[in-house]
């Protein structure tokens, strides 16, 4: 079982609210990732980081932002949530090769 | 961009039978491949990986086969059990050592019937 955690697990929020999805890993991995996944569909990369103070945008355009101030922490922020942001958000980390995933945050924006 | 896709969206097998899940990829520069299992409400779980300098790798009840000539990857599960029911994703990366972000396929839903 990988030591990567995400909170909250479920979030229902109204349009226009600012939210931050938390992701932490205790494995000392340099690389961390955020993916978006709709039910039954493939994962799409929205952000990644090679290490502290490194953040890059992924293939899928996203209105979210990320920060990497500490190795173990990679939060994702939505400044103004919209119904189109409703999805599952998965955080992952890796040292080299395979990525290990957290349990995900299922976000619903009303 | 490059695509990774699965041949079948769903697969139903009887308990005890062997399962084979297939995946095609198009990026000839891909050199690292992973299979993930995702159960409902959970994040993907690493099953097995293979680098492009190999054509077969075995784990516990699972085997991954890589055919670089036709850009095809398969996951074989021996003696399939009800607990194997999940969605299985293949993923590829162009750089196996740097942990580059993975490109995921669409997933195959495996249903194991008693």
GROMACS .gro file of C-alpha atoms in nm:
model
  224
    1UNK     CA    1   0.000   0.000   0.000
    2UNK     CA    2   0.149   0.332  -0.110
    3UNK     CA    3   0.181   0.611   0.148
    4UNK     CA    4   0.005   0.884  -0.041
    5UNK     CA    5  -0.295   1.064   0.101
    6UNK     CA    6  -0.563   1.289  -0.034
    7UNK     CA    7  -0.818   1.502   0.149
    8UNK     CA    8  -1.102   1.548   0.136
    9UNK     CA    9  -1.221   1.221  -0.016
   10UNK     CA   10  -1.553   1.375  -0.117
   11UNK     CA   11  -1.647   1.741  -0.160
   12UNK     CA   12  -1.974   1.902  -0.266
   13UNK     CA   13  -1.949   2.276  -0.314
   14UNK     CA   14  -2.134   2.562  -0.476
   15UNK     CA   15  -2.034   2.749  -0.789
   16UNK     CA   16  -1.782   3.027  -0.737
   17UNK     CA   17  -1.621   2.887  -0.423
   18UNK     CA   18  -1.245   2.858  -0.387
   19UNK     CA   19  -1.125   2.509  -0.298
   20UNK     CA   20  -0.794   2.337  -0.230
   21UNK     CA   21  -0.746   1.965  -0.269
   22UNK     CA   22  -0.469   1.829  -0.051
   23UNK     CA   23  -0.216   1.563  -0.145
   24UNK     CA   24   0.070   1.438   0.071
   25UNK     CA   25   0.317   1.153   0.037
   26UNK     CA   26   0.561   1.017   0.292
   27UNK     CA   27   0.784   0.825   0.051
   28UNK     CA   28   1.021   1.112  -0.027
   29UNK     CA   29   0.932   1.099  -0.395
   30UNK     CA   30   1.054   1.390  -0.605
   31UNK     CA   31   0.787   1.372  -0.872
   32UNK     CA   32   0.420   1.433  -0.810
   33UNK     CA   33   0.122   1.450  -1.041
   34UNK     CA   34  -0.244   1.547  -1.057
   35UNK     CA   35  -0.484   1.365  -1.286
   36UNK     CA   36  -0.850   1.423  -1.363
   37UNK     CA   37  -1.074   1.123  -1.426
   38UNK     CA   38  -1.440   1.113  -1.518
   39UNK     CA   39  -1.633   0.795  -1.425
   40UNK     CA   40  -1.528   0.496  -1.635
   41UNK     CA   41  -1.285   0.703  -1.836
   42UNK     CA   42  -0.908   0.730  -1.869
   43UNK     CA   43  -0.689   0.955  -1.657
   44UNK     CA   44  -0.581   1.290  -1.793
   45UNK     CA   45  -0.274   1.469  -1.660
   46UNK     CA   46  -0.343   1.826  -1.546
   47UNK     CA   47  -0.031   1.918  -1.345
   48UNK     CA   48   0.301   1.770  -1.245
   49UNK     CA   49   0.611   1.860  -1.050
   50UNK     CA   50   0.970   1.735  -1.070
   51UNK     CA   51   1.052   1.860  -0.723
   52UNK     CA   52   1.032   2.154  -0.485
   53UNK     CA   53   0.948   2.482  -0.662
   54UNK     CA   54   0.883   2.299  -0.989
   55UNK     CA   55   0.534   2.293  -1.141
   56UNK     CA   56   0.428   2.217  -1.497
   57UNK     CA   57   0.095   2.201  -1.679
   58UNK     CA   58  -0.017   1.869  -1.818
   59UNK     CA   59  -0.189   1.769  -2.138
   60UNK     CA   60  -0.540   1.856  -2.026
   61UNK     CA   61  -0.617   2.224  -1.995
   62UNK     CA   62  -0.722   2.305  -1.642
   63UNK     CA   63  -0.822   2.619  -1.457
   64UNK     CA   64  -0.659   2.486  -1.143
   65UNK     CA   65  -0.319   2.582  -1.003
   66UNK     CA   66  -0.068   2.387  -0.796
   67UNK     CA   67   0.225   2.461  -0.569
   68UNK     CA   68   0.523   2.258  -0.446
   69UNK     CA   69   0.681   2.426  -0.148
   70UNK     CA   70   0.764   2.101   0.030
   71UNK     CA   71   0.864   1.766  -0.117
   72UNK     CA   72   0.580   1.581   0.051
   73UNK     CA   73   0.298   1.824  -0.029
   74UNK     CA   74   0.135   1.907  -0.365
   75UNK     CA   75  -0.197   2.090  -0.321
   76UNK     CA   76  -0.429   2.177  -0.609
   77UNK     CA   77  -0.643   2.493  -0.596
   78UNK     CA   78  -0.950   2.601  -0.790
   79UNK     CA   79  -1.004   2.975  -0.746
   80UNK     CA   80  -1.367   2.967  -0.859
   81UNK     CA   81  -1.534   2.628  -0.887
   82UNK     CA   82  -1.779   2.561  -1.171
   83UNK     CA   83  -2.004   2.263  -1.251
   84UNK     CA   84  -1.765   2.169  -1.534
   85UNK     CA   85  -1.502   2.098  -1.265
   86UNK     CA   86  -1.711   1.809  -1.132
   87UNK     CA   87  -1.484   1.505  -1.157
   88UNK     CA   88  -1.248   1.279  -0.965
   89UNK     CA   89  -0.902   1.421  -0.896
   90UNK     CA   90  -0.617   1.174  -0.843
   91UNK     CA   91  -0.277   1.257  -0.703
   92UNK     CA   92   0.027   1.038  -0.768
   93UNK     CA   93   0.397   1.036  -0.689
   94UNK     CA   94   0.701   0.856  -0.822
   95UNK     CA   95   1.074   0.823  -0.767
   96UNK     CA   96   1.157   0.654  -1.097
   97UNK     CA   97   0.926   0.449  -1.312
   98UNK     CA   98   0.588   0.354  -1.172
   99UNK     CA   99   0.358   0.606  -1.013
  100UNK     CA  100   0.171   0.542  -0.693
  101UNK     CA  101  -0.176   0.689  -0.657
  102UNK     CA  102  -0.375   0.829  -0.372
  103UNK     CA  103  -0.741   0.735  -0.319
  104UNK     CA  104  -0.871   1.041  -0.504
  105UNK     CA  105  -1.103   1.330  -0.427
  106UNK     CA  106  -1.447   1.317  -0.582
  107UNK     CA  107  -1.554   1.677  -0.642
  108UNK     CA  108  -1.909   1.785  -0.719
  109UNK     CA  109  -1.979   2.148  -0.800
  110UNK     CA  110  -2.345   2.249  -0.787
  111UNK     CA  111  -0.085   1.337  -2.955
  112UNK     CA  112   0.019   0.977  -2.921
  113UNK     CA  113  -0.251   0.741  -2.811
  114UNK     CA  114  -0.277   0.439  -2.591
  115UNK     CA  115  -0.589   0.234  -2.631
  116UNK     CA  116  -0.749  -0.092  -2.533
  117UNK     CA  117  -0.910  -0.337  -2.772
  118UNK     CA  118  -1.210  -0.427  -2.558
  119UNK     CA  119  -1.403  -0.208  -2.315
  120UNK     CA  120  -1.540  -0.503  -2.112
  121UNK     CA  121  -1.432  -0.859  -2.045
  122UNK     CA  122  -1.632  -1.122  -1.860
  123UNK     CA  123  -1.458  -1.439  -1.740
  124UNK     CA  124  -1.548  -1.727  -1.514
  125UNK     CA  125  -1.374  -1.768  -1.183
  126UNK     CA  126  -1.070  -1.989  -1.224
  127UNK     CA  127  -1.020  -1.913  -1.592
  128UNK     CA  128  -0.729  -1.713  -1.725
  129UNK     CA  129  -0.790  -1.353  -1.837
  130UNK     CA  130  -0.611  -1.164  -2.111
  131UNK     CA  131  -0.644  -0.788  -2.142
  132UNK     CA  132  -0.492  -0.623  -2.448
  133UNK     CA  133  -0.357  -0.277  -2.515
  134UNK     CA  134  -0.225  -0.107  -2.828
  135UNK     CA  135   0.004   0.194  -2.825
  136UNK     CA  136   0.118   0.419  -3.105
  137UNK     CA  137   0.427   0.596  -2.971
  138UNK     CA  138   0.727   0.406  -3.104
  139UNK     CA  139   0.947   0.596  -2.856
  140UNK     CA  140   0.763   0.449  -2.556
  141UNK     CA  141   1.007   0.256  -2.344
  142UNK     CA  142   0.819   0.194  -2.023
  143UNK     CA  143   0.477   0.038  -1.971
  144UNK     CA  144   0.262  -0.021  -1.666
  145UNK     CA  145  -0.061  -0.198  -1.588
  146UNK     CA  146  -0.288  -0.056  -1.321
  147UNK     CA  147  -0.597  -0.200  -1.153
  148UNK     CA  148  -0.866   0.039  -1.037
  149UNK     CA  149  -1.150  -0.069  -0.814
  150UNK     CA  150  -1.462   0.140  -0.776
  151UNK     CA  151  -1.404   0.449  -0.565
  152UNK     CA  152  -1.028   0.396  -0.538
  153UNK     CA  153  -0.717   0.522  -0.704
  154UNK     CA  154  -0.528   0.307  -0.958
  155UNK     CA  155  -0.314   0.037  -0.804
  156UNK     CA  156   0.020  -0.060  -0.962
  157UNK     CA  157   0.017  -0.422  -1.085
  158UNK     CA  158   0.324  -0.478  -1.298
  159UNK     CA  159   0.555  -0.288  -1.528
  160UNK     CA  160   0.788  -0.371  -1.815
  161UNK     CA  161   1.064  -0.186  -1.993
  162UNK     CA  162   1.108  -0.192  -2.367
  163UNK     CA  163   1.423  -0.406  -2.350
  164UNK     CA  164   1.208  -0.697  -2.232
  165UNK     CA  165   0.922  -0.886  -2.396
  166UNK     CA  166   0.785  -1.067  -2.094
  167UNK     CA  167   0.769  -1.017  -1.721
  168UNK     CA  168   0.594  -1.223  -1.459
  169UNK     CA  169   0.453  -1.139  -1.121
  170UNK     CA  170   0.226  -1.318  -0.883
  171UNK     CA  171  -0.052  -1.463  -1.105
  172UNK     CA  172   0.011  -1.190  -1.363
  173UNK     CA  173   0.223  -1.178  -1.676
  174UNK     CA  174   0.282  -0.883  -1.904
  175UNK     CA  175   0.381  -0.940  -2.265
  176UNK     CA  176   0.525  -0.669  -2.486
  177UNK     CA  177   0.540  -0.692  -2.865
  178UNK     CA  178   0.724  -0.386  -2.987
  179UNK     CA  179   0.694  -0.488  -3.351
  180UNK     CA  180   0.319  -0.440  -3.351
  181UNK     CA  181   0.311  -0.203  -3.051
  182UNK     CA  182   0.098  -0.432  -2.842
  183UNK     CA  183   0.089  -0.498  -2.471
  184UNK     CA  184  -0.112  -0.759  -2.285
  185UNK     CA  185  -0.184  -0.849  -1.926
  186UNK     CA  186  -0.253  -1.210  -1.842
  187UNK     CA  187  -0.414  -1.300  -1.511
  188UNK     CA  188  -0.399  -1.666  -1.414
  189UNK     CA  189  -0.681  -1.837  -1.225
  190UNK     CA  190  -0.894  -1.524  -1.215
  191UNK     CA  191  -1.065  -1.457  -0.885
  192UNK     CA  192  -1.368  -1.243  -0.792
  193UNK     CA  193  -1.130  -0.995  -0.631
  194UNK     CA  194  -0.977  -0.934  -0.973
  195UNK     CA  195  -1.297  -0.763  -1.089
  196UNK     CA  196  -1.197  -0.403  -1.163
  197UNK     CA  197  -1.104  -0.170  -1.445
  198UNK     CA  198  -0.756  -0.229  -1.584
  199UNK     CA  199  -0.554   0.049  -1.747
  200UNK     CA  200  -0.237   0.028  -1.946
  201UNK     CA  201  -0.008   0.330  -1.944
  202UNK     CA  202   0.310   0.420  -2.125
  203UNK     CA  203   0.591   0.664  -2.086
  204UNK     CA  204   0.866   0.777  -2.318
  205UNK     CA  205   1.124   0.789  -2.041
  206UNK     CA  206   1.143   0.510  -1.788
  207UNK     CA  207   1.408   0.661  -1.563
  208UNK     CA  208   1.283   1.012  -1.508
  209UNK     CA  209   0.933   0.924  -1.398
  210UNK     CA  210   0.775   1.123  -1.675
  211UNK     CA  211   0.401   1.153  -1.655
  212UNK     CA  212   0.216   0.855  -1.794
  213UNK     CA  213  -0.018   0.841  -2.090
  214UNK     CA  214  -0.317   0.624  -1.998
  215UNK     CA  215  -0.542   0.411  -2.216
  216UNK     CA  216  -0.919   0.404  -2.180
  217UNK     CA  217  -0.948   0.100  -1.954
  218UNK     CA  218  -1.102  -0.246  -1.971
  219UNK     CA  219  -1.361  -0.352  -1.720
  220UNK     CA  220  -1.300  -0.709  -1.603
  221UNK     CA  221  -1.597  -0.892  -1.452
  222UNK     CA  222  -1.534  -1.226  -1.287
  223UNK     CA  223  -1.842  -1.447  -1.257
  224UNK     CA  224  -1.871  -1.742  -1.016
   0.00000   0.00000   0.00000
